[in-house]
CSV table of C-alpha atoms in Angstrom, one decimal:
chain,number,residue,atom,x,y,z
F,1,MET,CA,6.6,20.6,-1.8
F,2,SER,CA,8.5,18.0,0.0
F,3,ASP,CA,7.7,14.5,-0.5
F,4,LEU,CA,5.0,12.3,1.0
F,5,PRO,CA,5.4,8.5,1.7
F,6,GLY,CA,4.7,7.0,-1.9
F,7,THR,CA,5.1,10.3,-3.7
F,8,PRO,CA,6.9,8.9,-7.1
F,9,ALA,CA,10.0,9.8,-8.3
F,10,THR,CA,9.3,12.0,-11.6
F,11,GLY,CA,7.8,10.2,-14.7
F,12,SER,CA,7.2,6.8,-12.3
F,13,ILE,CA,3.5,6.1,-10.3
F,14,PRO,CA,2.9,3.3,-8.3
F,15,ALA,CA,1.0,1.3,-8.7
F,16,VAL,CA,-3.0,0.9,-7.3
F,17,ALA,CA,-3.3,-0.9,-3.9
F,18,ALA,CA,-4.3,-4.3,-4.3
F,19,GLU,CA,-7.0,-4.1,-1.6
F,20,GLN,CA,-9.4,-0.6,-2.5
F,21,ARG,CA,-12.9,-0.5,-1.3
F,22,ALA,CA,-16.0,1.7,-2.5
F,23,VAL,CA,-16.2,4.5,0.1
F,24,ILE,CA,-18.1,6.5,-1.8
F,25,THR,CA,-21.4,5.4,-3.6
F,26,ALA,CA,-23.2,7.5,-6.5
F,27,ARG,CA,-26.6,5.7,-8.4
F,28,GLY,CA,-28.7,7.0,-10.7
F,29,LEU,CA,-27.5,11.6,-9.2
F,30,GLY,CA,-29.4,13.7,-10.2
F,31,VAL,CA,-29.1,17.4,-9.4
F,32,VAL,CA,-31.8,20.5,-9.9
F,33,ARG,CA,-30.8,23.3,-9.4
F,34,ASP,CA,-32.6,26.4,-10.1
F,35,GLY,CA,-35.0,24.8,-12.0
F,36,ARG,CA,-31.8,23.5,-14.7
F,37,GLN,CA,-31.1,19.6,-14.8
F,38,ILE,CA,-27.6,20.1,-13.9
F,39,LEU,CA,-26.5,16.6,-13.3
F,40,SER,CA,-29.1,12.8,-14.9
F,41,ASP,CA,-28.2,9.9,-13.5
F,42,VAL,CA,-25.0,9.9,-12.4
F,43,THR,CA,-23.3,7.0,-11.6
F,44,LEU,CA,-20.0,5.7,-10.1
F,45,GLU,CA,-17.8,5.3,-7.3
F,46,VAL,CA,-15.2,6.8,-5.0
F,47,ARG,CA,-12.5,4.8,-3.8
F,48,THR,CA,-9.8,4.7,-1.3
F,49,GLY,CA,-6.0,3.7,-3.3
F,50,GLU,CA,-6.6,5.1,-5.5
F,51,VAL,CA,-7.1,9.5,-7.5
F,52,LEU,CA,-10.4,9.7,-9.5
F,53,ALA,CA,-10.1,12.9,-11.2
F,54,LEU,CA,-13.3,14.5,-13.4
F,55,VAL,CA,-12.7,16.3,-16.0
F,56,GLY,CA,-14.5,17.9,-19.0
F,57,PRO,CA,-15.7,21.7,-20.5
F,58,ASN,CA,-16.8,24.4,-18.3
F,59,GLY,CA,-20.4,23.4,-17.4
F,60,ALA,CA,-20.8,20.5,-17.8
F,61,GLY,CA,-21.4,19.7,-14.1
F,62,LYS,CA,-18.0,18.4,-12.7
F,63,THR,CA,-17.9,21.0,-9.7
F,64,THR,CA,-22.0,19.8,-8.9
F,65,LEU,CA,-20.6,16.5,-9.1
F,66,LEU,CA,-18.1,16.7,-6.6
F,67,GLY,CA,-20.7,18.7,-4.2
F,68,ALA,CA,-22.9,15.9,-5.0
F,69,LEU,CA,-20.8,13.4,-4.1
F,70,SER,CA,-18.8,15.9,-0.6
F,71,GLY,CA,-22.1,16.1,1.0
F,72,GLU,CA,-21.7,19.7,0.4
F,73,LEU,CA,-24.9,20.0,-1.7
F,74,ASP,CA,-28.0,18.6,-2.2
F,75,TYR,CA,-29.6,16.0,-4.7
F,76,SER,CA,-32.7,15.4,-6.8
F,77,ALA,CA,-33.1,12.1,-7.5
F,78,GLY,CA,-31.1,9.5,-6.9
F,79,THR,CA,-28.3,8.7,-3.8
F,80,VAL,CA,-25.1,9.4,-2.4
F,81,LEU,CA,-23.5,6.5,0.0
F,82,LEU,CA,-20.3,7.0,2.4
F,83,ASP,CA,-20.5,4.2,3.7
F,84,ASP,CA,-23.0,2.2,2.8
F,85,LYS,CA,-25.4,5.3,4.3
F,86,ARG,CA,-26.5,8.1,3.3
F,87,ILE,CA,-24.4,11.2,2.5
F,88,ASP,CA,-27.3,13.8,3.4
F,89,ASP,CA,-27.8,12.0,7.1
F,90,TYR,CA,-24.4,12.2,8.6
F,91,ARG,CA,-23.8,14.8,11.6
F,92,PRO,CA,-21.8,17.7,10.0
F,93,LEU,CA,-18.8,17.1,12.3
F,94,ASP,CA,-19.0,13.4,11.4
F,95,LEU,CA,-18.8,14.5,7.7
F,96,ALA,CA,-16.2,16.2,8.9
F,97,ARG,CA,-14.2,13.7,10.2
F,98,ARG,CA,-14.0,11.1,6.7
F,99,ARG,CA,-14.2,13.4,4.3
F,100,ALA,CA,-12.0,17.6,3.7
F,101,VAL,CA,-12.8,19.5,1.2
F,102,LEU,CA,-11.1,22.4,-1.7
F,103,ASN,CA,-13.7,24.0,-2.6
F,104,GLN,CA,-12.4,27.0,-5.9
F,105,ALA,CA,-12.8,30.1,-4.0
F,106,ASN,CA,-10.6,30.4,-0.9
F,107,ASP,CA,-11.7,34.3,0.1
F,108,VAL,CA,-11.3,34.8,4.0
F,109,SER,CA,-12.5,38.1,4.7
F,110,PHE,CA,-10.3,38.6,8.2
F,111,PRO,CA,-7.0,38.9,8.3
F,112,PHE,CA,-5.8,35.5,9.7
F,113,LEU,CA,-2.0,34.7,9.5
F,114,VAL,CA,-1.6,31.6,7.5
F,115,ARG,CA,-0.6,29.4,10.3
F,116,GLU,CA,-4.5,29.9,11.7
F,117,ILE,CA,-5.3,29.2,8.5
F,118,VAL,CA,-3.6,26.0,8.2
F,119,ALA,CA,-4.7,25.5,12.4
F,120,MET,CA,-8.8,25.1,11.1
F,121,GLY,CA,-8.0,22.1,9.3
F,122,ARG,CA,-7.6,20.4,12.9
F,123,ASN,CA,-11.4,21.7,14.4
F,124,PRO,CA,-13.5,18.5,13.5
F,125,TRP,CA,-10.7,17.0,15.6
F,126,VAL,CA,-11.4,19.0,19.0
F,127,ARG,CA,-12.0,17.2,21.7
F,128,THR,CA,-10.5,13.2,20.1
F,129,PRO,CA,-8.7,11.4,20.8
F,130,GLN,CA,-6.6,12.3,16.8
F,131,PHE,CA,-6.2,16.7,18.7
F,132,ALA,CA,-3.4,15.3,20.2
F,133,ALA,CA,-1.7,15.3,16.6
F,134,ASP,CA,-2.4,18.6,15.6
F,135,ASP,CA,1.1,20.0,15.5
F,136,GLU,CA,2.5,16.5,13.9
F,137,ALA,CA,-0.6,17.4,11.5
F,138,ILE,CA,-0.6,21.0,10.5
F,139,ALA,CA,3.9,21.0,10.5
F,140,GLU,CA,3.2,17.7,7.8
F,141,ALA,CA,0.7,21.0,5.9
F,142,VAL,CA,1.9,22.6,5.8
F,143,ARG,CA,5.6,21.5,4.6
F,144,THR,CA,3.9,19.7,2.2
F,145,ALA,CA,1.9,22.5,0.4
F,146,ASP,CA,5.2,24.2,0.4
F,147,VAL,CA,4.0,27.4,2.9
F,148,ALA,CA,6.1,27.2,5.7
F,149,HIS,CA,8.0,30.9,4.5
F,150,LEU,CA,3.7,32.5,4.5
F,151,VAL,CA,3.0,30.8,7.4
F,152,ASP,CA,3.5,34.5,10.0
F,153,ARG,CA,1.5,36.4,7.0
F,154,ARG,CA,-1.3,37.1,7.0
F,155,PHE,CA,-3.9,35.4,4.2
F,156,THR,CA,-5.7,38.2,3.1
F,157,ALA,CA,-2.2,39.5,1.8
F,158,LEU,CA,-1.3,36.3,-0.3
F,159,SER,CA,-0.7,36.3,-4.3
F,160,GLY,CA,-3.9,33.2,-5.4
F,161,GLY,CA,-1.6,31.2,-6.2
F,162,GLU,CA,0.4,30.8,-2.5
F,163,ARG,CA,-4.1,31.5,-0.9
F,164,ALA,CA,-4.5,27.9,-3.0
F,165,ARG,CA,-1.4,26.6,-1.2
F,166,VAL,CA,-2.4,27.4,1.6
F,167,ALA,CA,-5.8,26.2,1.7
F,168,LEU,CA,-5.0,22.8,0.3
F,169,ALA,CA,-2.5,22.6,3.2
F,170,ARG,CA,-6.1,23.7,5.6
F,171,VAL,CA,-7.6,20.7,3.3
F,172,LEU,CA,-4.1,18.0,4.1
F,173,ALA,CA,-4.5,19.0,7.9
F,174,GLN,CA,-7.2,18.1,7.7
F,175,ARG,CA,-6.2,14.2,7.8
F,176,THR,CA,-9.8,12.4,6.9
F,177,GLU,CA,-10.3,9.2,4.4
F,178,VAL,CA,-12.1,11.1,1.4
F,179,VAL,CA,-10.6,14.1,-0.1
F,180,PHE,CA,-12.1,16.6,-3.0
F,181,LEU,CA,-9.8,18.7,-4.8
F,182,ASP,CA,-12.2,21.4,-7.3
F,183,GLU,CA,-9.3,23.0,-9.9
F,184,PRO,CA,-6.6,23.0,-7.3
F,185,THR,CA,-3.9,23.3,-9.6
F,186,ALA,CA,-5.6,26.2,-11.2
F,187,ALA,CA,-4.5,29.3,-9.8
F,188,LEU,CA,-0.6,27.5,-9.6
F,189,ASP,CA,2.4,27.4,-12.0
F,190,LEU,CA,3.9,24.5,-12.9
F,191,ARG,CA,6.3,22.9,-10.5
F,192,HIS,CA,3.3,24.0,-7.7
F,193,GLN,CA,0.9,21.4,-10.7
F,194,GLU,CA,2.9,19.3,-10.6
F,195,ASP,CA,4.1,19.8,-7.1
F,196,VAL,CA,-0.2,19.6,-6.4
F,197,MET,CA,-0.5,16.5,-7.6
F,198,ARG,CA,1.9,13.8,-6.7
F,199,ALA,CA,1.3,14.9,-3.5
F,200,SER,CA,-2.7,13.7,-4.2
F,201,LEU,CA,-1.0,10.6,-5.6
F,202,ALA,CA,0.2,10.5,-2.6
F,203,LEU,CA,-2.3,10.8,-0.5
F,204,ALA,CA,-3.3,7.8,-3.0
F,205,ARG,CA,-1.1,5.5,-2.4
F,206,ALA,CA,-1.7,6.1,1.5
F,207,GLY,CA,-5.2,4.6,1.1
F,208,ARG,CA,-6.7,7.3,0.7
F,209,ALA,CA,-9.6,8.1,-2.2
F,210,VAL,CA,-9.0,11.4,-4.1
F,211,VAL,CA,-11.8,13.0,-5.9
F,212,VAL,CA,-9.9,15.8,-8.1
F,213,VAL,CA,-11.5,18.1,-11.1
F,214,LEU,CA,-8.8,19.5,-13.3
F,215,HIS,CA,-9.0,21.3,-16.6
F,216,ASP,CA,-5.7,20.4,-17.0
F,217,LEU,CA,-6.3,16.7,-19.7
F,218,SER,CA,-3.2,16.5,-19.5
F,219,LEU,CA,-2.1,17.0,-15.9
F,220,ALA,CA,-5.7,14.2,-15.6
F,221,ALA,CA,-4.0,11.4,-17.1
F,222,ALA,CA,-1.2,11.4,-15.9
F,223,TYR,CA,-1.6,11.2,-12.3
F,224,ALA,CA,-4.9,9.7,-12.0
F,225,ASP,CA,-6.2,6.4,-11.7
F,226,ARG,CA,-9.5,6.7,-13.4
F,227,VAL,CA,-10.7,9.8,-14.8
F,228,GLY,CA,-14.2,10.4,-15.6
F,229,MET,CA,-15.6,12.8,-18.4
F,230,ILE,CA,-18.7,14.6,-17.5
F,231,THR,CA,-20.2,16.4,-20.9
F,232,GLY,CA,-24.1,18.1,-20.9
F,233,GLY,CA,-24.6,16.3,-16.8
F,234,THR,CA,-24.0,13.1,-18.2
F,235,LEU,CA,-20.6,10.7,-17.5
F,236,ALA,CA,-19.8,10.0,-21.3
F,237,ALA,CA,-17.4,8.7,-19.5
F,238,ILE,CA,-15.7,7.0,-16.4
F,239,GLY,CA,-11.8,4.5,-17.0
F,240,THR,CA,-8.2,4.2,-16.6
F,241,PRO,CA,-6.8,8.1,-18.8
F,242,ASN,CA,-5.9,5.9,-22.6
F,243,GLU,CA,-9.5,4.7,-22.3
F,244,VAL,CA,-11.7,7.3,-21.8
F,245,LEU,CA,-9.7,10.4,-22.7
F,246,THR,CA,-9.7,9.6,-27.2
F,247,ALA,CA,-8.8,11.5,-30.0
F,248,GLU,CA,-12.7,11.1,-30.2
F,249,ARG,CA,-13.7,11.2,-27.3
F,250,VAL,CA,-12.3,14.9,-26.7
F,251,GLY,CA,-12.9,16.4,-29.7
F,252,ARG,CA,-16.6,15.4,-28.8
F,253,ALA,CA,-17.2,16.8,-25.5
F,254,TYR,CA,-14.8,19.8,-26.2
F,255,GLY,CA,-15.5,20.9,-29.5
F,256,LEU,CA,-11.9,20.7,-30.8
F,257,GLY,CA,-9.7,18.6,-33.0
F,258,VAL,CA,-6.8,16.6,-30.5
F,259,ARG,CA,-3.9,14.9,-30.6
F,260,ILE,CA,-3.3,12.4,-28.2
F,261,TYR,CA,-0.1,11.5,-27.9
F,262,HIS,CA,1.7,9.2,-26.2
F,263,PRO,CA,5.3,9.9,-25.6
F,264,THR,CA,6.3,5.7,-24.8
F,265,PRO,CA,4.4,2.9,-26.0
F,266,GLY,CA,1.8,2.5,-23.9
F,267,SER,CA,2.5,5.3,-21.6
F,268,ARG,CA,-0.6,7.6,-20.5
F,269,PRO,CA,-1.7,10.3,-23.4
F,270,VAL,CA,-0.7,13.6,-22.8
F,271,ILE,CA,-3.3,15.7,-25.1
F,272,LEU,CA,-2.5,18.8,-27.8
F,273,PRO,CA,-4.6,20.4,-29.7
F,274,LEU,CA,-4.8,20.5,-33.6
F,275,ARG,CA,-3.5,24.0,-34.2
F,276,ASP,CA,-3.4,26.4,-37.5
């Protein structure tokens, strides 16, 4: 991937901007699906200028929380505000101009070209002044997601990792203030995992708000400004990586002994499972 403005060199994380704004606020959020309580009493803020990573074991409610925060899923209790307005009061088009969502599933039934898929990210801006930036936005997204060599291929002919990067490019082309990414690194090799997180951090440092669901705790620790630990449908902890990702808390959440390793004193934690 090509660097976005503010992308850090390996091992360095630029400071969070001094001025931040809570663009999305969840208060007492609860979600019930098929008669089962998925989320209970979740309260948190999504702030511009930072990356918020949601972590936790399978089935904890991370994807459901991301869906509720982004306005894609209905909630049964509490409220979600986008700039002091209930997110479910926004028209779909207005919401698409405020936030972009990368879901886990990247399936497309029709054999669109990659360039067509990426261009779909610009659909919310048709008949607006931002439409003039389409070519620039698409070119930057293609470059950042490292899919320039794929633009003339059919999406249906791509590998899982290639599809994931094309889907990311579509989200980047949308150019919204808030970006939601659900497991964006799951299908990617080591290099592209790092590239995706560097790009996410660069978006945040450019003033956007980024919420990302991750399974790799060390990756979350390396790039997130704050980490929210979801367990059993509740927000068990939220804070800096060093505050949240302790051996006791991780071990309790995952039912697995871990060692928290700091390469240098005060550095971001690396989480290692204890093995025989």
